[in-house]
Coordinates of C-alpha atoms in Angstrom, one line a residue:
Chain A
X51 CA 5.9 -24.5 12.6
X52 CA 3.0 -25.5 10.1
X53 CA -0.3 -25.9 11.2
X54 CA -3.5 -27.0 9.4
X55 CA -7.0 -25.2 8.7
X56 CA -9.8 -25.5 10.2
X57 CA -7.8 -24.5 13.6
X58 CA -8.7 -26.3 16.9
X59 CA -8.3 -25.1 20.1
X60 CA -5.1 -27.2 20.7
X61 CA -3.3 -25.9 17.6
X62 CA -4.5 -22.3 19.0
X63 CA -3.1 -22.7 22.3
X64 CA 0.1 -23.2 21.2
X65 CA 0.4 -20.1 18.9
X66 CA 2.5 -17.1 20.6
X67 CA 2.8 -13.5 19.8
X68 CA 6.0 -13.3 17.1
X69 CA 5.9 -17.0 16.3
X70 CA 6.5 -17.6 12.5
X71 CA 4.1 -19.7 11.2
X72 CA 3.3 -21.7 8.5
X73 CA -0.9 -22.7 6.9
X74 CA -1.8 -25.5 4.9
X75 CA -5.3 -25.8 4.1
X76 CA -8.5 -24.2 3.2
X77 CA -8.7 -20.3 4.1
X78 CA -11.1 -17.4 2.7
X79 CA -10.0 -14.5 0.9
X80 CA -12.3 -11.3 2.2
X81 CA -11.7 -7.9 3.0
X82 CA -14.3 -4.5 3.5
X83 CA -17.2 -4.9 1.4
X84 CA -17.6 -8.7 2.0
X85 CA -17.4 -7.8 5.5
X86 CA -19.8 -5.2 5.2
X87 CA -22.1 -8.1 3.7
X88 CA -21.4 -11.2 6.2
X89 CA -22.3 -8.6 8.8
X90 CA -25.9 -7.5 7.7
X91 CA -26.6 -11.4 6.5
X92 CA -26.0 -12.4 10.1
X93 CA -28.2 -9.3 11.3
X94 CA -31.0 -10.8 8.9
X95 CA -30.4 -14.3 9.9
X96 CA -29.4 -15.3 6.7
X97 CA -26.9 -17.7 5.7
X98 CA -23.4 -17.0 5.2
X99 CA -21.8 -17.7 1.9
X100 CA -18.7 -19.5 4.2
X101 CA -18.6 -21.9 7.0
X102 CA -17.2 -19.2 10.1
X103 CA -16.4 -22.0 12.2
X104 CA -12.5 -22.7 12.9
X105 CA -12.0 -20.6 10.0
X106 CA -9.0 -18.0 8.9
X107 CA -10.5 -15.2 6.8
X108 CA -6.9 -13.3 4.7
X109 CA -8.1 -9.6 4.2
X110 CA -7.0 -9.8 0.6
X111 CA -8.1 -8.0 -2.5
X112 CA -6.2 -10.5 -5.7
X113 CA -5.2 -8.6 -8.7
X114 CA -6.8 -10.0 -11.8
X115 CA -6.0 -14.2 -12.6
X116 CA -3.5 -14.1 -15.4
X117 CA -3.8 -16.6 -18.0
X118 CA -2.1 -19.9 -17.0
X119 CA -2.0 -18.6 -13.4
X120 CA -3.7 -19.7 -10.1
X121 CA -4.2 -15.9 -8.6
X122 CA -2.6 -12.7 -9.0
X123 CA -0.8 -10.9 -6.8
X124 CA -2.1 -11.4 -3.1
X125 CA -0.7 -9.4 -0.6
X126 CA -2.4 -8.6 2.6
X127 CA -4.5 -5.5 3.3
X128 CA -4.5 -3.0 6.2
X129 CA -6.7 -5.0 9.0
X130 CA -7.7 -2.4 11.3
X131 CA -10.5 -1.1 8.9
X132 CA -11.8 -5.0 9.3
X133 CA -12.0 -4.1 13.1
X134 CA -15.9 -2.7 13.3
X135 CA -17.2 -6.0 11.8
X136 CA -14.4 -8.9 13.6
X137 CA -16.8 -8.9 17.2
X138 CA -19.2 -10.7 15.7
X139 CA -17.7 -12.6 13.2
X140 CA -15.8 -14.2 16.5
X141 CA -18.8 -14.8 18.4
X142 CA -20.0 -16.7 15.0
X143 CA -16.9 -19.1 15.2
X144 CA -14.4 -17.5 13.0
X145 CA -11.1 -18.6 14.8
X146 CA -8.1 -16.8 12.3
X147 CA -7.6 -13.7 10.6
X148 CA -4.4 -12.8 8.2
X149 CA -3.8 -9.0 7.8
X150 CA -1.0 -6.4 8.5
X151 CA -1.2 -3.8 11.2
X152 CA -2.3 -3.1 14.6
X153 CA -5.9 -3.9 15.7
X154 CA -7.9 -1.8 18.2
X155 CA -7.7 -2.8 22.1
X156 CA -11.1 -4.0 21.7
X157 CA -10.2 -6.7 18.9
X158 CA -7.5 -8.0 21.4
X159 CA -9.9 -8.3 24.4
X160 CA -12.5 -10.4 21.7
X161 CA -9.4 -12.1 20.4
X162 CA -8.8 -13.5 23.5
X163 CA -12.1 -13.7 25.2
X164 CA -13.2 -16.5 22.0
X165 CA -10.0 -18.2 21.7
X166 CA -8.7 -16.7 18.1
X167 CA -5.6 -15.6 16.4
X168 CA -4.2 -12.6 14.5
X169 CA -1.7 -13.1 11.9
X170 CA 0.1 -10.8 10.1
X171 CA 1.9 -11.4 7.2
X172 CA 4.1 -9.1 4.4
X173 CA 2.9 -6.1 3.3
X174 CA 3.8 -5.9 -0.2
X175 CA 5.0 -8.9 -1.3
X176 CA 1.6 -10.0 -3.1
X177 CA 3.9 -11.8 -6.1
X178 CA 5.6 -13.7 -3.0
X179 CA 3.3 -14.5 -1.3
X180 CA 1.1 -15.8 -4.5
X181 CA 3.4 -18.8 -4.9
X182 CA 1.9 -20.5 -1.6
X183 CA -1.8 -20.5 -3.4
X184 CA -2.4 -23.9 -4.9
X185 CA -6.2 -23.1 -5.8
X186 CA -8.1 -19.9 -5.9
X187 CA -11.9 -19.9 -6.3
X188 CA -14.2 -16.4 -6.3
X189 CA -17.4 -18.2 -4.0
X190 CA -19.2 -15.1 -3.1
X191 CA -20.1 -11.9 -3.9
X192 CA -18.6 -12.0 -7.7
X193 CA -20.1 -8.1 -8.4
X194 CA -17.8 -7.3 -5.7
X195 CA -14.9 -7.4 -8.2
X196 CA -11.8 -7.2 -6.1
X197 CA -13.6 -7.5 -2.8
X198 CA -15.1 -11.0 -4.1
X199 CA -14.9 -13.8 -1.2
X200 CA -12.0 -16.3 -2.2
X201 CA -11.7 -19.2 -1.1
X202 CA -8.0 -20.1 -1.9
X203 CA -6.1 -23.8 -0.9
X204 CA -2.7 -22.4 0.9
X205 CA 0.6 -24.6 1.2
X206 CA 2.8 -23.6 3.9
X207 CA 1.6 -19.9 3.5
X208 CA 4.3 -17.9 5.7
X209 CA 2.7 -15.7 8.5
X210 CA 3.4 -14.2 12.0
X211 CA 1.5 -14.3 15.0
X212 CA 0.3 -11.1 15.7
X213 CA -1.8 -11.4 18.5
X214 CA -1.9 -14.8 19.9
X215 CA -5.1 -16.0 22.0
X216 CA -3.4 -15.3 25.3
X217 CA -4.1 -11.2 24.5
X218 CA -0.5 -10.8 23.4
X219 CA 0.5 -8.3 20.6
X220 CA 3.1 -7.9 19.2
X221 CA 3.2 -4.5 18.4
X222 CA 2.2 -3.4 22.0
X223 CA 6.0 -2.7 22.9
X224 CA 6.2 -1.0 20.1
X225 CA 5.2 2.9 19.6
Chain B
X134 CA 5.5 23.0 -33.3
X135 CA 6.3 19.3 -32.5
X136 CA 3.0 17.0 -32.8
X137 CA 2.3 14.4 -30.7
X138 CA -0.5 11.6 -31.6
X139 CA -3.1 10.1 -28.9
X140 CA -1.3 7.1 -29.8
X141 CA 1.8 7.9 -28.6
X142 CA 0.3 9.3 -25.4
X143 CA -1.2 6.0 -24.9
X144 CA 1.5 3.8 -26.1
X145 CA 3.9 6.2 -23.3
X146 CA 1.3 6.1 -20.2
X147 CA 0.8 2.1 -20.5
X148 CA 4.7 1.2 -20.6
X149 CA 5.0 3.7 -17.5
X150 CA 2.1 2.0 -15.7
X151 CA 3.5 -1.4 -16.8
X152 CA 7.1 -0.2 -15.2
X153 CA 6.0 0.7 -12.5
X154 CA 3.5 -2.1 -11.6
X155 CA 6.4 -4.6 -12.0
X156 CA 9.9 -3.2 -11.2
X157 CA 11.2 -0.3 -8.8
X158 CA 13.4 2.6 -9.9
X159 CA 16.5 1.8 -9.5
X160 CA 17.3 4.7 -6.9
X161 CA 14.4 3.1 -4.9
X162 CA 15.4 -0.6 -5.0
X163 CA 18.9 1.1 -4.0
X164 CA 17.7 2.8 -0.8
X165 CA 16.2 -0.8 0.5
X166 CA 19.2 -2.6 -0.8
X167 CA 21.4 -0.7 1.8
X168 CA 19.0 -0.5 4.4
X169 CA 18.9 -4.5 4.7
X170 CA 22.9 -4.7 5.1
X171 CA 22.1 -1.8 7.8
X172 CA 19.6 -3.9 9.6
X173 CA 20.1 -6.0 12.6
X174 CA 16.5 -7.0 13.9
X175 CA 16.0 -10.2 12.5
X176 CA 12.3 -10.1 11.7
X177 CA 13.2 -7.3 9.8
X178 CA 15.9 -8.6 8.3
X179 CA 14.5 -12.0 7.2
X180 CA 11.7 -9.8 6.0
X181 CA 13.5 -7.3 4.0
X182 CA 15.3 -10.5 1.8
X183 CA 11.5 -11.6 1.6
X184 CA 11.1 -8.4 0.4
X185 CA 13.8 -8.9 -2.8
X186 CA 12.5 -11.7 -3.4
X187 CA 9.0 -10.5 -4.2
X188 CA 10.2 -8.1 -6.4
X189 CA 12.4 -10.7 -8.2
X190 CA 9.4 -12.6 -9.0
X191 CA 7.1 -9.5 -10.0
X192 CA 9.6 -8.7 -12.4
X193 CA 10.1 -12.0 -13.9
X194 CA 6.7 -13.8 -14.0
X195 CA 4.8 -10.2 -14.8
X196 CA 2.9 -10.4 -10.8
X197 CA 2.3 -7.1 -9.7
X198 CA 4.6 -6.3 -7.0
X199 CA 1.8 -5.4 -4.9
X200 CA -1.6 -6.5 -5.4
X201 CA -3.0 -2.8 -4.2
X202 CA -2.1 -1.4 -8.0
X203 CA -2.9 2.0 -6.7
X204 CA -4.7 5.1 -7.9
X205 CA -3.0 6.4 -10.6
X206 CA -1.5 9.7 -10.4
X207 CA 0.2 11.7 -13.4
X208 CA 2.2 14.5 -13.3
X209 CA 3.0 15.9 -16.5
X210 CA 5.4 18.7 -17.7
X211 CA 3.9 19.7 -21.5
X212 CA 6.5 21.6 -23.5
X213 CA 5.0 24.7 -25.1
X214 CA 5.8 23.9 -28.6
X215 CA 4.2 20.7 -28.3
X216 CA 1.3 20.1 -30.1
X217 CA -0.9 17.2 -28.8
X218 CA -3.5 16.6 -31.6
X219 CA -6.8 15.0 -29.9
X220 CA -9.0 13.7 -32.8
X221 CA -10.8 10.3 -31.1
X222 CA -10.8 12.2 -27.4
X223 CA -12.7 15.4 -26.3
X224 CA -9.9 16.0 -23.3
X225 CA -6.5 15.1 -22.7
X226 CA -7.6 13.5 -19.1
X227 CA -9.5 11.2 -21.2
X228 CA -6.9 10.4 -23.1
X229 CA -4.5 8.6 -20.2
X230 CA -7.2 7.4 -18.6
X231 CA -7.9 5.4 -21.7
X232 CA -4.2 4.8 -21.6
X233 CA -5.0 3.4 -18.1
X234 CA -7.6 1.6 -18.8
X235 CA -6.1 -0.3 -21.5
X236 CA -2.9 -0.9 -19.3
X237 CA -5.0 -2.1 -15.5
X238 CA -7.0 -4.9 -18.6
X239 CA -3.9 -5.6 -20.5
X240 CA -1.9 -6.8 -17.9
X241 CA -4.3 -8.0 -15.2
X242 CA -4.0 -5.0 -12.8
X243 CA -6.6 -4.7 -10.1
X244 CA -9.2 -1.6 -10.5
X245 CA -9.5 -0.3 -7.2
X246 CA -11.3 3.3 -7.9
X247 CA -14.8 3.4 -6.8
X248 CA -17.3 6.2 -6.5
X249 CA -16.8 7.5 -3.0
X250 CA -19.9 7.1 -1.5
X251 CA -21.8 4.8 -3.3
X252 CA -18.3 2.8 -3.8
X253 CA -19.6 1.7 -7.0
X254 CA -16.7 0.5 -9.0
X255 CA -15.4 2.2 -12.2
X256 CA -14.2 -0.9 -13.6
X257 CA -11.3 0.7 -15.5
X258 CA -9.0 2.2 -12.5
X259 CA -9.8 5.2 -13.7
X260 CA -10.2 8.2 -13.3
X261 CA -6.6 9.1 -12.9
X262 CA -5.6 12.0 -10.9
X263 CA -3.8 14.4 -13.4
X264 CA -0.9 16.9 -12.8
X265 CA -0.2 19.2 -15.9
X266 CA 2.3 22.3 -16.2
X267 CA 3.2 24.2 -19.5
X268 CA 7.2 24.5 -19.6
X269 CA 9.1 26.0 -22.1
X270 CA 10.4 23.6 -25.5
X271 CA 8.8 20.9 -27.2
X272 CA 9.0 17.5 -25.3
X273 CA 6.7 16.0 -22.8
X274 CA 8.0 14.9 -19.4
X275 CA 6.0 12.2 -17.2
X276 CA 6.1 11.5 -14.0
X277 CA 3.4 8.5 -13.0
X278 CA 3.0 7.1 -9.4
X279 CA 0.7 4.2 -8.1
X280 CA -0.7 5.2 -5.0
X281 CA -1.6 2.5 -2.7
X282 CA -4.2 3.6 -0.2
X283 CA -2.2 1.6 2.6
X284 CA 0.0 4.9 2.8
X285 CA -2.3 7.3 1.1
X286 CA -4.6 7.0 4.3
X287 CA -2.2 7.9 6.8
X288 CA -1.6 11.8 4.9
X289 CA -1.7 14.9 7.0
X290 CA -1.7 18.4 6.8
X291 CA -1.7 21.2 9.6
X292 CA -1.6 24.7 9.6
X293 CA 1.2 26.3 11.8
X294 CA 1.2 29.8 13.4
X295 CA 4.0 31.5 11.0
X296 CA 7.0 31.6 13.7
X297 CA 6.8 28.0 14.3
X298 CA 10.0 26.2 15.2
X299 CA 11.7 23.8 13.1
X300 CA 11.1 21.1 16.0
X301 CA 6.9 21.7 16.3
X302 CA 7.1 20.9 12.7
X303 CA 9.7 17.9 13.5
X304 CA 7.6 16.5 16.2
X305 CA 4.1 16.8 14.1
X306 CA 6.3 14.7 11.4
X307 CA 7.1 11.9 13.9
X308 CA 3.1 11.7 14.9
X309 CA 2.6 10.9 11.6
X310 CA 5.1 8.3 11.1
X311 CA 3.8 6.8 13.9
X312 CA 0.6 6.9 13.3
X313 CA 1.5 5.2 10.2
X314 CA 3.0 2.8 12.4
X315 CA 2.8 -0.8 11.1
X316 CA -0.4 0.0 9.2
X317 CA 1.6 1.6 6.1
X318 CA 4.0 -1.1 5.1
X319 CA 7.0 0.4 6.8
X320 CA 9.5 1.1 5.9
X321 CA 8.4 4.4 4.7
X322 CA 9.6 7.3 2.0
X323 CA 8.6 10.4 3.5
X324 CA 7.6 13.5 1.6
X325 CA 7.1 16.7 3.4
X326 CA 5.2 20.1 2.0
X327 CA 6.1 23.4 3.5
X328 CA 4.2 26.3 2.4
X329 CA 1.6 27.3 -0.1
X330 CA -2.0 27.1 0.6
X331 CA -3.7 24.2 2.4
X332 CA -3.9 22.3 -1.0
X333 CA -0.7 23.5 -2.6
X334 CA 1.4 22.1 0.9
X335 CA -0.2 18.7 0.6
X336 CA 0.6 19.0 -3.7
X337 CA 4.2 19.8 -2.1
X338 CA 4.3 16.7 -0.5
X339 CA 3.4 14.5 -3.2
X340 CA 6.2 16.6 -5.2
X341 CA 8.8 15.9 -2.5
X342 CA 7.9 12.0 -2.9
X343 CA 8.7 11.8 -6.4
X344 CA 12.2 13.0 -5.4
X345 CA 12.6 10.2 -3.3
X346 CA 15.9 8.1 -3.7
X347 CA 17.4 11.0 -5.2
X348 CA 20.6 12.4 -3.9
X349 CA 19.9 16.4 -4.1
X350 CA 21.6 18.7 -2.2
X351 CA 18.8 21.3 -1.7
X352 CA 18.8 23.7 1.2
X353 CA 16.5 21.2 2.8
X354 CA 19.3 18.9 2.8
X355 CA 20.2 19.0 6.6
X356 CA 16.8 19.0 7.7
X357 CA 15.7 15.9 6.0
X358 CA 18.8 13.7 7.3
X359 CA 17.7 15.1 10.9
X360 CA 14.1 14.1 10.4
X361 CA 15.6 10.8 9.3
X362 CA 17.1 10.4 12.1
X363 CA 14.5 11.1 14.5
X364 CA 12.3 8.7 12.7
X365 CA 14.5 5.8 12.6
X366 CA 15.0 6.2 16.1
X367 CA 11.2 5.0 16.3
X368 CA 11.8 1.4 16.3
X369 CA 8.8 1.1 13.9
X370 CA 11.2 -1.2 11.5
X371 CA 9.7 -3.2 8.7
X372 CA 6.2 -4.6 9.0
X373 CA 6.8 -2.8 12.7
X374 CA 8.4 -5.8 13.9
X375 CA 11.0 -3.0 15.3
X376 CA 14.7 -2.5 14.2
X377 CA 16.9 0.5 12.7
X378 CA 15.4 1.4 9.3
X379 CA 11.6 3.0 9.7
X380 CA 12.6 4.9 6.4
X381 CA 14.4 5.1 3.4
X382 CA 14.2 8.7 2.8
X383 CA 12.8 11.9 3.7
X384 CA 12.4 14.9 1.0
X385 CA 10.8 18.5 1.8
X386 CA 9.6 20.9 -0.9
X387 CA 8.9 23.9 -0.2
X388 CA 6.8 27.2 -1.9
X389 CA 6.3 30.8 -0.1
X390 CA 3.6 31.0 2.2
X391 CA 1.3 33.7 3.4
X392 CA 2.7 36.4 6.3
X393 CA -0.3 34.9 8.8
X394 CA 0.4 31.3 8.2
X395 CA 2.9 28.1 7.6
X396 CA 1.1 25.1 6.4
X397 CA 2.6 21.7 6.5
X398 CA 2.0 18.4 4.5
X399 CA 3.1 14.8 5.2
X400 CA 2.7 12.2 2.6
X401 CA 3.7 8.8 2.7
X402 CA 4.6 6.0 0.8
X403 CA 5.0 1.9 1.8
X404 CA 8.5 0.7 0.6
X405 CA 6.9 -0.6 -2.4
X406 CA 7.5 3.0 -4.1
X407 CA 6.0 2.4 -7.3
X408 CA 6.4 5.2 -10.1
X409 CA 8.4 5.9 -13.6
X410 CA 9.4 8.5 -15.4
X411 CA 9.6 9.3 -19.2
X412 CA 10.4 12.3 -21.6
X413 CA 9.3 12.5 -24.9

């Protein structure tokens, strides 16, 4: 199934645990250090460098644009480290998150209490998974380096529902 | 006395980091080429052929397999008679890591090493984490791995009481696989240290991993296929979407230990088992 960015509540409700799913649209590239950021610009009431709401942040860290190329490799990063900062990025709107790995029993409980989604996608396959980035863009936080904020234009990027906004997860039968 | 230049130290270290960046060892690709006819989840499956395919792209269109290009890690074995003539470099360590350097620029690696509390990044990827041994004869064996902090986090060590059954040691093993659950990129290698100090066990370990995809008959032989086993009995599968195949391979090395003591180490890598190996 392909759904479109920014999400809505409708597309949300219709997103289960294991589904296979496929994004078109905008999304944002951030992982620990841009979190780290968003988290004490919202503390100081400051603006954030992206639009939280109905948005799906990929905790990705690119390799290096190669010339003639529209991103590197682009593989998904371990989300539970993401998990101290996704509370209140929720309550500010964001609706999607792309990562691999279990998140905390809290996350789930915020997951479903605003609505959102966890999707997981391949571990590993950043060269695969490159090819469904039309447009890559660093829009924040440049002296990051490889924990820049990217906002990247994604065709049909293949994910899986990881937790679904129902509180399902589908790791929880597993050990 | 055989002389080696810093140029052909250099020249070696950035093919290896450039091999291993882009294409498995073969005995690796082997091991997940046998585990997808052995699958029958069909997540796992379907992600296991997703899984050939990245790899067929990385090494065609020059994409990293894996955007995490690792901390470097270099384990040399320097024959005797060789002669490695530093003119432009105070240290050999310097030396790769200008090798490194050169390599994570060249071919558009990412440079993920950071000073640890300020997390102030290097810029280069370096400093590498070297490995060097004196053997006897003149050539120059190396052995370089990329690790990927996916897997490195989920490393564990614990010191047993010295009569310790095989089966405490077993069942701390399968805590830390699933522990590493999905987090790790399962499918997993698994190296195992046994022995040593505290740091030489988890040195071990690292050791072991490098043997991975290797058919050796050690001693350990038995016990690895029966920690095999055990793990792939976890239903972890790949991405821990569940299924038969939580890892490829399991390899112990082991060192004599002290009378009051039996330490053990558990490293881990994701199945994108990244490493090369040269002699010079």
């Amino acid at each position: 199934m392909e759904i479109f960015t920014p999400l809505n509540e409708k597309t949300i409700k219709t997103l289960k645990a294991g589904m296979w799913i496929e994004i078109t649209g905008k999304i944002f590239g951030a992982r620990d250090a841009a979190h780290k950021k968003f988290i004490e610009l919202i503390k100081n009431g400051d603006k954030l460098p992206i639009d939280l709401k109905g948005t799906i942040i990929y905790y990705v860290g690119p390799t290096p644009t190669a010339t003639n190329k529209i991103i590197g490799s682009c593989g998904p990063t371990t989300s539970h480290r993401m998990d101290i900062y996704t509370p209140v990025l929720l309550k500010n709107g964001l609706k999607g998150m792309i990562g691999k790995g279990k998140r905390t029993e809290n996350i789930i409980k915020e997951i479903k209490k605003f609505k959102a989604v966890y999707f997981i996608t391949f571990g590993g396959c950043g060269a695969y998974l490159s090819k469904f980035i039309k447009k890559s863009e660093i829009i924040a936080f440049p002296e990051l380096g490889p924990e820049a904020v990217y906002s990247l234009d994604v065709h049909k990027f293949p994910v899986i529902v990881g937790i679904d906004s129902y509180g399902k997860d589908i790791y929880n039968k597993r050990p | 006395m055989r002389k080696v230049s810093e140029d052909e130290i250099i020249k070696t270290i950035k093919l290896l980091v450039k091999q291993a960046n882009f294409t498995l060892k073969k005995e690796i690709k082997k091991k997940i080429i046998s585990a997808e006819k052995q699958e029958i989840n069909s997540d796992s499956k379907k992600i296991l052929k997703i899984i050939f395919k990245n790899l067929e792209i990385a090494q065609k269109e020059k994409i990293p397999i894996c955007q995490d290009t690792g901390m470097v890690e270099v384990f040399l074995k320097i024959g005797n008679n060789v002669h490695i003539n530093l003119k432009k470099y105070s240290s050999f360590q310097e030396l790769i890591d200008e090798a490194i350097t050169q390599a994570y620029t060249e071919f558009f690696l990412r440079k993920s090493i950071v000073s640890p509390i300020e997390r102030k990044n290097t810029g280069t990827n370096t400093p590498s984490i070297l490995w060097t041994e004196i053997v006897k004869g003149e050539k120059i064996n190396i052995f370089l791995i990329l690790k990927g902090f996916g897997s490195e986090n989920v490393t564990r060590l614990k010191m047993f009481n010295p009569f310790s059954r095989t089966e405490e040691i077993d069942n701390f093993i399968i805590e830390c696989v699933k522990k590493a659950g999905p987090n790790a990129c399962p499918p997993f290698f698994i190296g195992i240290g046994i022995g040593g100090t505290s740091d030489k066990t988890v040195f071990l370990s690292k050791q072991a991993l490098l043997n991975s995809g290797k058919t050796l008959k050690t001693e350990y032989f038995n016990w690895e296929e029966e920690i095999k086993r055990k793990v792939n009995k976890l239903n972890i599968g790949v991405c821990g979407l569940g299924g038969a195949i939580t890892c490829f391979d399991v390899k112990i090395k082991s060192f004599p230990t002290h009378i009051a003591g039996l330490p053990v180490s558990v490293s881990i890598s994701c199945w994108a088992h990244r490493m090369a190996e040269i002699t010079i």
